PDB file of C-alpha atoms in Angstrom:
ATOM      1  CA  GLU A1133     -37.228 128.784 -43.524  1.00 75.00           C
ATOM      2  CA  THR A1134     -36.188 125.292 -43.203  1.00 81.00           C
ATOM      3  CA  GLY A1135     -36.727 123.882 -46.543  1.00 94.00           C
ATOM      4  CA  VAL A1136     -39.989 122.289 -45.327  1.00 97.00           C
ATOM      5  CA  THR A1137     -43.198 124.300 -45.757  1.00 97.00           C
ATOM      6  CA  GLN A1138     -46.388 123.664 -44.284  1.00 97.00           C
ATOM      7  CA  THR A1139     -49.765 125.297 -45.342  1.00 97.00           C
ATOM      8  CA  PRO A1140     -52.171 126.706 -43.607  1.00 97.00           C
ATOM      9  CA  ARG A1141     -50.006 127.777 -40.688  1.00 96.00           C
ATOM     10  CA  HIS A1142     -53.677 128.197 -39.051  1.00 96.00           C
ATOM     11  CA  LEU A1143     -57.007 126.102 -39.456  1.00 95.00           C
ATOM     12  CA  VAL A1144     -60.176 126.268 -37.833  1.00 94.00           C
ATOM     13  CA  MET A1145     -62.692 123.625 -38.940  1.00 91.00           C
ATOM     14  CA  GLY A1146     -66.010 122.000 -37.719  1.00 89.00           C
ATOM     15  CA  MET A1147     -66.644 118.312 -37.146  1.00 87.00           C
ATOM     16  CA  THR A1148     -68.074 117.715 -40.537  1.00 86.00           C
ATOM     17  CA  ASN A1149     -65.760 119.302 -42.707  1.00 88.00           C
ATOM     18  CA  LYS A1150     -63.224 118.140 -44.726  1.00 93.00           C
ATOM     19  CA  LYS A1151     -60.042 119.802 -45.320  1.00 94.00           C
ATOM     20  CA  SER A1152     -56.310 118.755 -45.742  1.00 97.00           C
ATOM     21  CA  LEU A1153     -52.763 120.109 -44.354  1.00 98.00           C
ATOM     22  CA  LYS A1154     -49.993 119.899 -47.104  1.00 98.00           C
ATOM     23  CA  CYS A1155     -46.447 119.714 -46.599  1.00 98.00           C
ATOM     24  CA  GLU A1156     -43.358 120.877 -49.455  1.00 97.00           C
ATOM     25  CA  GLN A1157     -40.191 120.276 -48.933  1.00 97.00           C
ATOM     26  CA  HIS A1158     -37.338 121.676 -51.118  1.00 93.00           C
ATOM     27  CA  LEU A1159     -34.341 119.354 -49.852  1.00 95.00           C
ATOM     28  CA  GLY A1160     -34.156 116.769 -52.290  1.00 94.00           C
ATOM     29  CA  HIS A1161     -35.152 114.326 -49.241  1.00 93.00           C
ATOM     30  CA  ASN A1162     -36.777 110.770 -49.684  1.00 89.00           C
ATOM     31  CA  ALA A1163     -38.703 110.049 -46.796  1.00 91.00           C
ATOM     32  CA  MET A1164     -41.044 112.440 -45.099  1.00 93.00           C
ATOM     33  CA  TYR A1165     -43.196 112.342 -41.526  1.00 93.00           C
ATOM     34  CA  TRP A1166     -46.117 113.804 -39.950  1.00 95.00           C
ATOM     35  CA  TYR A1167     -45.982 114.283 -36.132  1.00 94.00           C
ATOM     36  CA  LYS A1168     -49.043 115.253 -33.769  1.00 95.00           C
ATOM     37  CA  GLN A1169     -48.379 117.812 -30.964  1.00 94.00           C
ATOM     38  CA  SER A1170     -50.840 118.134 -28.443  1.00 93.00           C
ATOM     39  CA  ALA A1171     -50.676 120.370 -25.697  1.00 87.00           C
ATOM     40  CA  LYS A1172     -48.714 119.433 -23.147  1.00 77.00           C
ATOM     41  CA  LYS A1173     -48.340 116.142 -24.756  1.00 84.00           C
ATOM     42  CA  PRO A1174     -44.817 114.648 -26.213  1.00 86.00           C
ATOM     43  CA  LEU A1175     -44.385 114.615 -30.503  1.00 89.00           C
ATOM     44  CA  GLU A1176     -46.487 111.527 -31.855  1.00 90.00           C
ATOM     45  CA  LEU A1177     -45.146 109.571 -34.856  1.00 89.00           C
ATOM     46  CA  MET A1178     -48.219 109.545 -37.158  1.00 92.00           C
ATOM     47  CA  PHE A1179     -46.969 108.330 -40.369  1.00 91.00           C
ATOM     48  CA  VAL A1180     -43.507 107.794 -42.606  1.00 89.00           C
ATOM     49  CA  TYR A1181     -43.520 107.387 -46.031  1.00 91.00           C
ATOM     50  CA  SER A1182     -40.208 106.637 -48.070  1.00 86.00           C
ATOM     51  CA  LEU A1183     -40.417 106.843 -51.791  1.00 82.00           C
ATOM     52  CA  GLU A1184     -43.516 107.992 -51.799  1.00 80.00           C
ATOM     53  CA  GLU A1185     -44.520 104.789 -50.108  1.00 82.00           C
ATOM     54  CA  ARG A1186     -46.080 104.819 -46.628  1.00 83.00           C
ATOM     55  CA  VAL A1187     -43.688 102.189 -44.075  1.00 78.00           C
ATOM     56  CA  GLU A1188     -45.382 103.422 -40.774  1.00 75.00           C
ATOM     57  CA  ASN A1189     -48.798 103.954 -39.398  1.00 76.00           C
ATOM     58  CA  ASN A1190     -48.637 104.496 -36.009  1.00 76.00           C
ATOM     59  CA  SER A1191     -52.300 103.586 -34.742  1.00 83.00           C
ATOM     60  CA  VAL A1192     -53.790 106.776 -35.951  1.00 91.00           C
ATOM     61  CA  PRO A1193     -57.333 106.653 -36.869  1.00 93.00           C
ATOM     62  CA  SER A1194     -59.196 106.725 -40.238  1.00 92.00           C
ATOM     63  CA  ARG A1195     -60.320 109.710 -40.069  1.00 94.00           C
ATOM     64  CA  PHE A1196     -56.545 110.963 -41.217  1.00 95.00           C
ATOM     65  CA  SER A1197     -55.972 109.831 -44.186  1.00 94.00           C
ATOM     66  CA  PRO A1198     -51.865 110.819 -45.669  1.00 95.00           C
ATOM     67  CA  GLU A1199     -51.249 110.939 -49.177  1.00 95.00           C
ATOM     68  CA  CYS A1200     -47.776 111.237 -50.914  1.00 94.00           C
ATOM     69  CA  PRO A1201     -47.900 112.287 -54.819  1.00 94.00           C
ATOM     70  CA  ASN A1202     -44.303 112.496 -54.866  1.00 92.00           C
ATOM     71  CA  SER A1203     -41.042 112.571 -52.856  1.00 90.00           C
ATOM     72  CA  SER A1204     -41.215 116.176 -52.617  1.00 95.00           C
ATOM     73  CA  HIS A1205     -45.327 116.597 -51.134  1.00 96.00           C
ATOM     74  CA  LEU A1206     -46.979 114.967 -48.097  1.00 97.00           C
ATOM     75  CA  PHE A1207     -50.727 115.644 -47.814  1.00 97.00           C
ATOM     76  CA  LEU A1208     -52.524 115.191 -44.582  1.00 97.00           C
ATOM     77  CA  HIS A1209     -56.363 114.647 -45.422  1.00 97.00           C
ATOM     78  CA  LEU A1210     -58.839 115.236 -42.391  1.00 95.00           C
ATOM     79  CA  HIS A1211     -62.542 114.542 -42.083  1.00 93.00           C
ATOM     80  CA  THR A1212     -64.847 114.312 -39.384  1.00 93.00           C
ATOM     81  CA  LEU A1213     -62.485 115.111 -36.599  1.00 93.00           C
ATOM     82  CA  GLN A1214     -63.323 115.247 -33.178  1.00 93.00           C
ATOM     83  CA  PRO A1215     -62.027 118.397 -30.688  1.00 93.00           C
ATOM     84  CA  GLU A1216     -59.279 116.279 -29.244  1.00 93.00           C
ATOM     85  CA  ASP A1217     -57.662 116.251 -32.503  1.00 95.00           C
ATOM     86  CA  SER A1218     -57.188 120.036 -31.991  1.00 96.00           C
ATOM     87  CA  ALA A1219     -53.277 120.131 -31.962  1.00 96.00           C
ATOM     88  CA  LEU A1220     -50.092 121.016 -34.034  1.00 96.00           C
ATOM     89  CA  TYR A1221     -49.238 118.859 -36.726  1.00 97.00           C
ATOM     90  CA  LEU A1222     -45.723 118.513 -37.994  1.00 97.00           C
ATOM     91  CA  CYS A1223     -43.967 117.833 -41.578  1.00 97.00           C
ATOM     92  CA  ALA A1224     -40.627 116.330 -41.194  1.00 95.00           C
ATOM     93  CA  SER A1225     -38.402 114.809 -44.051  1.00 94.00           C
ATOM     94  CA  SER A1226     -34.777 113.416 -44.274  1.00 90.00           C
ATOM     95  CA  GLN A1227     -32.518 111.453 -46.549  1.00 86.00           C
ATOM     96  CA  ASP A1228     -33.387 108.020 -46.375  1.00 76.00           C
ATOM     97  CA  VAL A1229     -35.437 106.943 -43.099  1.00 70.00           C
ATOM     98  CA  VAL A1230     -31.721 106.922 -40.825  1.00 68.00           C
ATOM     99  CA  ASN A1231     -31.072 110.419 -41.100  1.00 71.00           C
ATOM    100  CA  VAL A1232     -31.614 113.831 -39.225  1.00 88.00           C
ATOM    101  CA  LEU A1233     -34.990 114.831 -39.526  1.00 91.00           C
ATOM    102  CA  THR A1234     -36.080 118.339 -40.785  1.00 94.00           C
ATOM    103  CA  PHE A1235     -39.101 119.596 -39.301  1.00 96.00           C
ATOM    104  CA  GLY A1236     -41.462 122.583 -40.854  1.00 96.00           C
ATOM    105  CA  ALA A1237     -43.021 125.063 -38.408  1.00 95.00           C
ATOM    106  CA  GLY A1238     -46.356 123.167 -38.117  1.00 96.00           C
ATOM    107  CA  SER A1239     -49.818 123.943 -38.706  1.00 97.00           C
ATOM    108  CA  ARG A1240     -51.976 124.575 -36.088  1.00 96.00           C
ATOM    109  CA  LEU A1241     -55.520 122.991 -36.112  1.00 96.00           C
ATOM    110  CA  THR A1242     -58.443 123.607 -34.203  1.00 95.00           C
ATOM    111  CA  VAL A1243     -61.747 121.710 -34.164  1.00 94.00           C
ATOM    112  CA  LEU A1244     -64.698 123.065 -33.252  1.00 91.00           C
TER     113      LEU A1244
ATOM    114  CA  ASP B 994     -42.350 105.280 -24.656  1.00 56.00           C
ATOM    115  CA  ALA B 995     -39.306 107.508 -24.717  1.00 60.00           C
ATOM    116  CA  LYS B 996     -36.074 106.149 -23.474  1.00 83.00           C
ATOM    117  CA  THR B 997     -34.734 108.591 -21.957  1.00 91.00           C
ATOM    118  CA  THR B 998     -35.123 111.067 -18.567  1.00 93.00           C
ATOM    119  CA  GLN B 999     -34.722 114.962 -18.840  1.00 96.00           C
ATOM    120  CA  PRO B1000     -35.130 117.536 -15.991  1.00 97.00           C
ATOM    121  CA  PRO B1001     -38.049 119.044 -16.828  1.00 96.00           C
ATOM    122  CA  SER B1002     -36.755 122.902 -16.645  1.00 97.00           C
ATOM    123  CA  MET B1003     -33.652 124.808 -16.264  1.00 97.00           C
ATOM    124  CA  ASP B1004     -32.059 128.154 -16.082  1.00 97.00           C
ATOM    125  CA  CYS B1005     -28.788 129.648 -17.426  1.00 96.00           C
ATOM    126  CA  ALA B1006     -27.666 132.997 -17.410  1.00 97.00           C
ATOM    127  CA  GLU B1007     -27.137 134.751 -20.622  1.00 97.00           C
ATOM    128  CA  GLY B1008     -23.479 134.366 -22.100  1.00 96.00           C
ATOM    129  CA  ARG B1009     -22.739 131.086 -19.798  1.00 97.00           C
ATOM    130  CA  ALA B1010     -22.723 127.751 -20.758  1.00 97.00           C
ATOM    131  CA  ALA B1011     -25.524 125.567 -20.112  1.00 98.00           C
ATOM    132  CA  ASN B1012     -25.221 122.412 -19.286  1.00 98.00           C
ATOM    133  CA  LEU B1013     -28.348 120.051 -20.414  1.00 98.00           C
ATOM    134  CA  PRO B1014     -28.263 116.528 -18.535  1.00 97.00           C
ATOM    135  CA  CYS B1015     -29.919 113.110 -20.201  1.00 96.00           C
ATOM    136  CA  ASN B1016     -29.942 109.739 -18.936  1.00 95.00           C
ATOM    137  CA  HIS B1017     -30.615 106.512 -21.031  1.00 93.00           C
ATOM    138  CA  SER B1018     -29.921 103.713 -18.804  1.00 92.00           C
ATOM    139  CA  THR B1019     -31.102 101.336 -21.212  1.00 88.00           C
ATOM    140  CA  ILE B1020     -29.854 102.340 -24.306  1.00 89.00           C
ATOM    141  CA  SER B1021     -28.313  99.561 -26.523  1.00 85.00           C
ATOM    142  CA  GLY B1022     -25.230  98.941 -28.277  1.00 82.00           C
ATOM    143  CA  ASN B1023     -26.283 100.630 -32.260  1.00 81.00           C
ATOM    144  CA  GLU B1024     -28.696 103.309 -30.780  1.00 86.00           C
ATOM    145  CA  TYR B1025     -27.697 106.826 -31.104  1.00 88.00           C
ATOM    146  CA  VAL B1026     -28.115 109.806 -28.937  1.00 92.00           C
ATOM    147  CA  TYR B1027     -29.708 112.910 -30.961  1.00 93.00           C
ATOM    148  CA  TRP B1028     -30.795 116.131 -29.349  1.00 95.00           C
ATOM    149  CA  TYR B1029     -33.268 118.604 -30.763  1.00 96.00           C
ATOM    150  CA  ARG B1030     -34.818 121.268 -29.795  1.00 97.00           C
ATOM    151  CA  GLN B1031     -38.729 123.502 -30.139  1.00 95.00           C
ATOM    152  CA  ILE B1032     -38.543 127.193 -29.782  1.00 94.00           C
ATOM    153  CA  HIS B1033     -41.782 128.515 -29.127  1.00 87.00           C
ATOM    154  CA  SER B1034     -44.634 128.131 -31.848  1.00 80.00           C
ATOM    155  CA  GLN B1035     -41.817 126.314 -34.390  1.00 89.00           C
ATOM    156  CA  GLY B1036     -40.833 122.794 -35.236  1.00 93.00           C
ATOM    157  CA  PRO B1037     -37.865 120.937 -33.593  1.00 95.00           C
ATOM    158  CA  GLN B1038     -35.025 121.762 -34.939  1.00 95.00           C
ATOM    159  CA  TYR B1039     -31.918 118.955 -35.241  1.00 95.00           C
ATOM    160  CA  ILE B1040     -29.332 120.300 -32.988  1.00 96.00           C
ATOM    161  CA  ILE B1041     -26.281 117.145 -32.451  1.00 95.00           C
ATOM    162  CA  HIS B1042     -26.070 113.385 -32.203  1.00 92.00           C
ATOM    163  CA  GLY B1043     -23.490 110.580 -31.698  1.00 92.00           C
ATOM    164  CA  LEU B1044     -23.235 107.413 -30.485  1.00 90.00           C
ATOM    165  CA  LYS B1045     -20.486 106.796 -28.236  1.00 90.00           C
ATOM    166  CA  ASN B1046     -17.573 109.812 -29.266  1.00 87.00           C
ATOM    167  CA  ASN B1047     -18.259 113.323 -27.659  1.00 94.00           C
ATOM    168  CA  GLU B1048     -18.850 115.194 -31.089  1.00 95.00           C
ATOM    169  CA  THR B1049     -19.216 118.938 -31.434  1.00 97.00           C
ATOM    170  CA  ASN B1050     -20.723 121.194 -34.241  1.00 96.00           C
ATOM    171  CA  GLU B1051     -21.311 125.235 -34.508  1.00 95.00           C
ATOM    172  CA  MET B1052     -24.389 124.648 -32.523  1.00 95.00           C
ATOM    173  CA  ALA B1053     -23.307 122.787 -29.603  1.00 97.00           C
ATOM    174  CA  SER B1054     -21.033 120.107 -27.991  1.00 98.00           C
ATOM    175  CA  LEU B1055     -22.417 116.294 -26.870  1.00 98.00           C
ATOM    176  CA  ILE B1056     -20.680 114.505 -24.010  1.00 97.00           C
ATOM    177  CA  ILE B1057     -21.754 110.909 -23.786  1.00 96.00           C
ATOM    178  CA  THR B1058     -20.091 109.095 -20.440  1.00 96.00           C
ATOM    179  CA  GLU B1059     -18.230 105.988 -21.607  1.00 94.00           C
ATOM    180  CA  ASP B1060     -20.746 103.745 -20.505  1.00 94.00           C
ATOM    181  CA  ARG B1061     -23.196 105.387 -22.452  1.00 94.00           C
ATOM    182  CA  LYS B1062     -25.898 105.925 -19.909  1.00 94.00           C
ATOM    183  CA  SER B1063     -25.970 109.326 -20.071  1.00 95.00           C
ATOM    184  CA  SER B1064     -24.934 112.310 -21.754  1.00 96.00           C
ATOM    185  CA  THR B1065     -24.544 116.190 -21.353  1.00 97.00           C
ATOM    186  CA  LEU B1066     -25.543 118.492 -24.101  1.00 98.00           C
ATOM    187  CA  ILE B1067     -23.494 121.839 -23.990  1.00 98.00           C
ATOM    188  CA  LEU B1068     -24.250 125.507 -25.095  1.00 98.00           C
ATOM    189  CA  PRO B1069     -21.022 127.365 -24.779  1.00 97.00           C
ATOM    190  CA  HIS B1070     -22.227 130.369 -24.374  1.00 95.00           C
ATOM    191  CA  ALA B1071     -26.240 130.748 -24.245  1.00 97.00           C
ATOM    192  CA  THR B1072     -28.128 133.642 -25.220  1.00 97.00           C
ATOM    193  CA  LEU B1073     -31.666 134.720 -25.383  1.00 97.00           C
ATOM    194  CA  ARG B1074     -32.594 132.965 -28.486  1.00 95.00           C
ATOM    195  CA  ASP B1075     -31.568 129.592 -26.988  1.00 97.00           C
ATOM    196  CA  THR B1076     -34.726 129.765 -24.685  1.00 98.00           C
ATOM    197  CA  ALA B1077     -36.546 126.542 -25.950  1.00 97.00           C
ATOM    198  CA  VAL B1078     -37.499 123.201 -25.246  1.00 96.00           C
ATOM    199  CA  TYR B1079     -34.380 120.499 -25.608  1.00 98.00           C
ATOM    200  CA  TYR B1080     -35.342 117.224 -26.400  1.00 96.00           C
ATOM    201  CA  CYS B1081     -32.753 114.180 -25.863  1.00 95.00           C
ATOM    202  CA  ILE B1082     -33.818 111.349 -27.956  1.00 91.00           C
ATOM    203  CA  VAL B1083     -32.418 107.918 -28.470  1.00 88.00           C
ATOM    204  CA  ARG B1084     -33.072 106.370 -31.964  1.00 80.00           C
ATOM    205  CA  GLY B1085     -34.936 103.161 -32.297  1.00 66.00           C
ATOM    206  CA  TRP B1086     -36.754 100.905 -35.168  1.00 60.00           C
ATOM    207  CA  SER B1087     -40.236 100.175 -35.890  1.00 57.00           C
ATOM    208  CA  GLN B1088     -41.411  96.869 -36.852  1.00 56.00           C
ATOM    209  CA  GLY B1089     -41.660  98.393 -40.005  1.00 56.00           C
ATOM    210  CA  GLY B1090     -38.041  99.107 -40.293  1.00 56.00           C
ATOM    211  CA  SER B1091     -37.788 102.707 -40.137  1.00 57.00           C
ATOM    212  CA  GLU B1092     -36.288 104.837 -38.096  1.00 60.00           C
ATOM    213  CA  LYS B1093     -38.529 105.939 -34.750  1.00 67.00           C
ATOM    214  CA  LEU B1094     -37.503 108.914 -32.859  1.00 75.00           C
ATOM    215  CA  VAL B1095     -39.748 108.921 -29.884  1.00 78.00           C
ATOM    216  CA  PHE B1096     -39.712 112.317 -28.301  1.00 84.00           C
ATOM    217  CA  GLY B1097     -40.245 112.796 -24.447  1.00 86.00           C
ATOM    218  CA  LYS B1098     -41.052 116.060 -22.655  1.00 88.00           C
ATOM    219  CA  GLY B1099     -37.635 117.541 -22.630  1.00 94.00           C
ATOM    220  CA  THR B1100     -36.120 119.897 -21.110  1.00 97.00           C
ATOM    221  CA  LYS B1101     -37.472 124.004 -21.203  1.00 97.00           C
ATOM    222  CA  LEU B1102     -33.934 126.008 -20.902  1.00 98.00           C
ATOM    223  CA  THR B1103     -34.584 129.614 -19.983  1.00 98.00           C
ATOM    224  CA  VAL B1104     -32.094 131.759 -21.029  1.00 97.00           C
ATOM    225  CA  ASN B1105     -31.873 135.011 -18.521  1.00 96.00           C
ATOM    226  CA  PRO B1106     -30.546 138.605 -19.446  1.00 95.00           C
TER     227      PRO B1106
END
Protein backbone atom coordinates (compact mmCIF):
# COMPACT_ATOMS: atom_id res chain seq x y z
CA GLU A 1 0.00 0.00 0.00
CA THR A 2 1.61 3.23 -1.18
CA GLY A 3 -0.81 5.73 0.32
CA VAL A 4 -2.45 6.31 -3.06
CA THR A 5 -5.60 4.24 -3.54
CA GLN A 6 -7.31 3.75 -6.88
CA THR A 7 -10.77 2.30 -7.46
CA PRO A 8 -11.95 0.29 -9.20
CA ARG A 9 -8.90 -1.86 -9.90
CA HIS A 10 -10.60 -3.34 -12.95
CA LEU A 11 -13.35 -1.86 -15.13
CA VAL A 12 -15.02 -3.15 -18.28
CA MET A 13 -17.28 -0.74 -20.13
CA GLY A 14 -19.03 -0.36 -23.43
CA MET A 15 -18.40 2.54 -25.75
CA THR A 16 -21.66 4.26 -24.79
CA ASN A 17 -21.21 3.93 -21.03
CA LYS A 18 -20.25 6.66 -18.57
CA LYS A 19 -17.99 5.64 -15.74
CA SER A 20 -15.49 7.23 -13.37
CA LEU A 21 -12.12 6.28 -11.95
CA LYS A 22 -11.34 7.43 -8.44
CA CYS A 23 -8.05 8.20 -6.77
CA GLU A 24 -7.50 9.07 -3.12
CA GLN A 25 -4.22 9.93 -1.46
CA HIS A 26 -3.53 9.81 2.27
CA LEU A 27 -0.10 11.46 2.15
CA GLY A 28 -1.01 15.11 2.57
CA HIS A 29 0.29 15.91 -0.91
CA ASN A 30 -0.95 18.92 -2.86
CA ALA A 31 -0.39 17.76 -6.45
CA MET A 32 -2.09 14.87 -8.25
CA TYR A 33 -1.63 13.29 -11.66
CA TRP A 34 -3.27 10.97 -14.15
CA TYR A 35 -1.06 8.79 -16.36
CA LYS A 36 -2.09 6.34 -19.06
CA GLN A 37 -0.14 3.14 -19.76
CA SER A 38 -1.14 1.29 -22.93
CA ALA A 39 0.19 -2.13 -23.79
CA LYS A 40 3.82 -1.98 -24.93
CA LYS A 41 3.90 1.84 -24.75
CA PRO A 42 5.55 4.14 -22.23
CA LEU A 43 3.54 5.90 -19.56
CA GLU A 44 1.88 9.04 -20.89
CA LEU A 45 1.10 12.01 -18.68
CA MET A 46 -2.54 13.07 -19.07
CA PHE A 47 -3.36 15.68 -16.41
CA VAL A 48 -1.66 17.47 -13.55
CA TYR A 49 -3.48 19.20 -10.68
CA SER A 50 -1.70 21.47 -8.24
CA LEU A 51 -3.65 22.85 -5.28
CA GLU A 52 -6.84 21.56 -6.92
CA GLU A 53 -6.17 23.59 -10.07
CA ARG A 54 -5.41 21.91 -13.38
CA VAL A 55 -1.95 22.98 -14.52
CA GLU A 56 -1.37 20.47 -17.29
CA ASN A 57 -3.63 19.00 -19.94
CA ASN A 58 -1.48 16.94 -22.25
CA SER A 59 -3.67 17.08 -25.39
CA VAL A 60 -6.08 14.56 -23.98
CA PRO A 61 -9.38 13.98 -25.85
CA SER A 62 -12.45 15.50 -24.25
CA ARG A 63 -13.99 12.07 -23.62
CA PHE A 64 -11.64 12.04 -20.60
CA SER A 65 -12.72 14.61 -18.03
CA PRO A 66 -10.72 15.05 -14.81
CA GLU A 67 -12.07 16.46 -11.58
CA CYS A 68 -10.18 17.40 -8.44
CA PRO A 69 -12.68 18.41 -5.72
CA ASN A 70 -10.00 18.66 -3.02
CA SER A 71 -6.33 17.93 -2.57
CA SER A 72 -6.95 14.34 -1.51
CA HIS A 73 -9.23 13.19 -4.31
CA LEU A 74 -8.94 12.99 -8.06
CA PHE A 75 -11.45 11.58 -10.51
CA LEU A 76 -11.29 10.69 -14.18
CA HIS A 77 -14.73 10.73 -15.77
CA LEU A 78 -15.05 8.58 -18.86
CA HIS A 79 -17.69 8.80 -21.59
CA THR A 80 -18.05 7.47 -25.13
CA LEU A 81 -14.65 5.83 -25.01
CA GLN A 82 -13.06 3.87 -27.84
CA PRO A 83 -11.51 0.40 -27.67
CA GLU A 84 -8.05 1.98 -28.09
CA ASP A 85 -8.60 3.73 -24.75
CA SER A 86 -8.20 0.37 -23.05
CA ALA A 87 -5.17 0.76 -20.79
CA LEU A 88 -3.90 0.93 -17.24
CA TYR A 89 -4.73 4.33 -15.77
CA LEU A 90 -2.37 5.38 -13.02
CA CYS A 91 -2.87 8.07 -10.44
CA ALA A 92 0.04 9.67 -8.62
CA SER A 93 0.57 12.40 -6.06
CA SER A 94 3.46 14.55 -4.86
CA GLN A 95 4.20 17.37 -2.48
CA ASP A 96 4.34 20.28 -4.91
CA VAL A 97 4.89 19.57 -8.58
CA VAL A 98 8.65 19.38 -8.26
CA ASN A 99 8.98 16.40 -6.01
CA VAL A 100 8.94 12.62 -6.11
CA LEU A 101 5.73 10.98 -7.32
CA THR A 102 3.94 8.27 -5.40
CA PHE A 103 1.82 6.10 -7.66
CA GLY A 104 -1.28 4.06 -7.00
CA ALA A 105 -1.67 0.50 -8.24
CA GLY A 106 -3.73 1.60 -11.24
CA SER A 107 -7.16 0.95 -12.71
CA ARG A 108 -7.18 -1.54 -15.58
CA LEU A 109 -9.79 -0.33 -18.10
CA THR A 110 -11.18 -2.43 -20.94
CA VAL A 111 -13.47 -0.78 -23.49
CA LEU A 112 -15.57 -3.18 -25.53
CA ASP B 1 9.89 12.24 -26.03
CA ALA B 2 12.03 10.48 -23.48
CA LYS B 3 15.48 12.02 -23.16
CA THR B 4 17.16 8.80 -22.01
CA THR B 5 18.37 5.59 -23.61
CA GLN B 6 18.34 2.28 -21.76
CA PRO B 7 18.93 -1.33 -22.83
CA PRO B 8 15.58 -3.08 -23.27
CA SER B 9 16.44 -6.01 -21.04
CA MET B 10 19.04 -7.36 -18.62
CA ASP B 11 19.51 -10.47 -16.51
CA CYS B 12 21.11 -10.78 -13.11
CA ALA B 13 21.77 -13.66 -10.74
CA GLU B 14 20.13 -13.53 -7.34
CA GLY B 15 22.48 -12.13 -4.70
CA ARG B 16 24.72 -10.41 -7.23
CA ALA B 17 24.83 -6.69 -7.97
CA ALA B 18 22.62 -5.44 -10.77
CA ASN B 19 24.07 -2.50 -12.71
CA LEU B 20 21.57 -0.74 -14.93
CA PRO B 21 22.99 1.83 -17.36
CA CYS B 22 21.31 4.92 -18.74
CA ASN B 23 22.45 7.44 -21.33
CA HIS B 24 21.19 11.01 -21.12
CA SER B 25 23.61 12.90 -23.33
CA THR B 26 21.33 15.92 -23.84
CA ILE B 27 20.74 16.56 -20.15
CA SER B 28 20.91 20.22 -19.19
CA GLY B 29 22.58 21.67 -16.14
CA ASN B 30 19.55 21.93 -13.87
CA GLU B 31 17.89 18.63 -14.79
CA TYR B 32 17.83 15.77 -12.31
CA VAL B 33 18.09 12.07 -13.12
CA TYR B 34 15.34 9.97 -11.55
CA TRP B 35 14.95 6.20 -11.34
CA TYR B 36 11.63 4.46 -10.89
CA ARG B 37 10.71 0.82 -11.24
CA GLN B 38 7.47 -0.93 -12.07
CA ILE B 39 6.81 -4.42 -10.85
CA HIS B 40 4.27 -6.32 -12.94
CA SER B 41 0.68 -5.15 -12.43
CA GLN B 42 1.68 -2.38 -10.01
CA GLY B 43 2.25 1.34 -10.30
CA PRO B 44 5.78 2.73 -10.67
CA GLN B 45 7.81 3.06 -7.48
CA TYR B 46 10.39 5.78 -6.84
CA ILE B 47 13.91 4.49 -6.23
CA ILE B 48 16.41 7.36 -6.18
CA HIS B 49 17.37 10.61 -7.87
CA GLY B 50 20.43 12.81 -8.25
CA LEU B 51 21.82 15.91 -9.90
CA LYS B 52 25.57 15.40 -10.18
CA ASN B 53 26.82 13.71 -7.03
CA ASN B 54 26.55 10.00 -6.44
CA GLU B 55 23.62 9.07 -4.22
CA THR B 56 22.79 6.09 -2.03
CA ASN B 57 19.70 5.09 -0.12
CA GLU B 58 18.30 1.90 1.35
CA MET B 59 17.20 0.65 -2.05
CA ALA B 60 20.04 1.47 -4.42
CA SER B 61 23.03 3.58 -5.40
CA LEU B 62 23.13 6.06 -8.27
CA ILE B 63 26.41 6.79 -10.01
CA ILE B 64 26.41 9.82 -12.34
CA THR B 65 29.39 10.42 -14.62
CA GLU B 66 31.28 13.66 -14.25
CA ASP B 67 29.97 15.00 -17.56
CA ARG B 68 26.44 13.92 -16.48
CA LYS B 69 25.80 12.28 -19.82
CA SER B 70 25.18 8.87 -18.33
CA SER B 71 24.39 7.17 -15.06
CA THR B 72 24.19 3.71 -13.51
CA LEU B 73 21.70 2.41 -11.01
CA ILE B 74 23.17 -0.24 -8.75
CA LEU B 75 21.13 -2.75 -6.78
CA PRO B 76 23.87 -4.19 -4.56
CA HIS B 77 22.31 -7.59 -3.79
CA ALA B 78 19.51 -8.32 -6.24
CA THR B 79 16.61 -10.48 -5.10
CA LEU B 80 13.83 -12.14 -7.07
CA ARG B 81 11.52 -9.33 -5.95
CA ASP B 82 13.71 -6.84 -7.83
CA THR B 83 12.47 -8.27 -11.13
CA ALA B 84 10.78 -5.26 -12.74
CA VAL B 85 11.00 -2.64 -15.47
CA TYR B 86 13.42 0.10 -14.43
CA TYR B 87 12.92 3.59 -15.79
CA CYS B 88 15.64 6.23 -15.99
CA ILE B 89 14.05 9.66 -16.36
CA VAL B 90 15.44 13.13 -16.83
CA ARG B 91 13.08 15.54 -15.15
CA GLY B 92 11.90 18.28 -17.43
CA TRP B 93 9.48 21.15 -17.20
CA SER B 94 6.27 21.62 -19.09
CA GLN B 95 5.11 24.86 -20.61
CA GLY B 96 2.58 25.11 -17.81
CA GLY B 97 5.42 25.26 -15.33
CA SER B 98 4.81 21.87 -13.79
CA GLU B 99 7.32 19.09 -13.58
CA LYS B 100 7.13 16.63 -16.40
CA LEU B 101 8.36 13.11 -15.83
CA VAL B 102 8.62 11.55 -19.28
CA PHE B 103 8.85 7.78 -19.05
CA GLY B 104 10.65 5.84 -21.76
CA LYS B 105 10.44 2.09 -22.32
CA GLY B 106 12.86 1.28 -19.52
CA THR B 107 14.97 -1.82 -18.90
CA LYS B 108 13.28 -5.10 -18.04
CA LEU B 109 15.48 -6.59 -15.31
CA THR B 110 15.04 -10.28 -14.63
CA VAL B 111 16.68 -11.64 -11.49
CA ASN B 112 17.28 -15.37 -11.82
CA PRO B 113 17.58 -17.86 -8.93
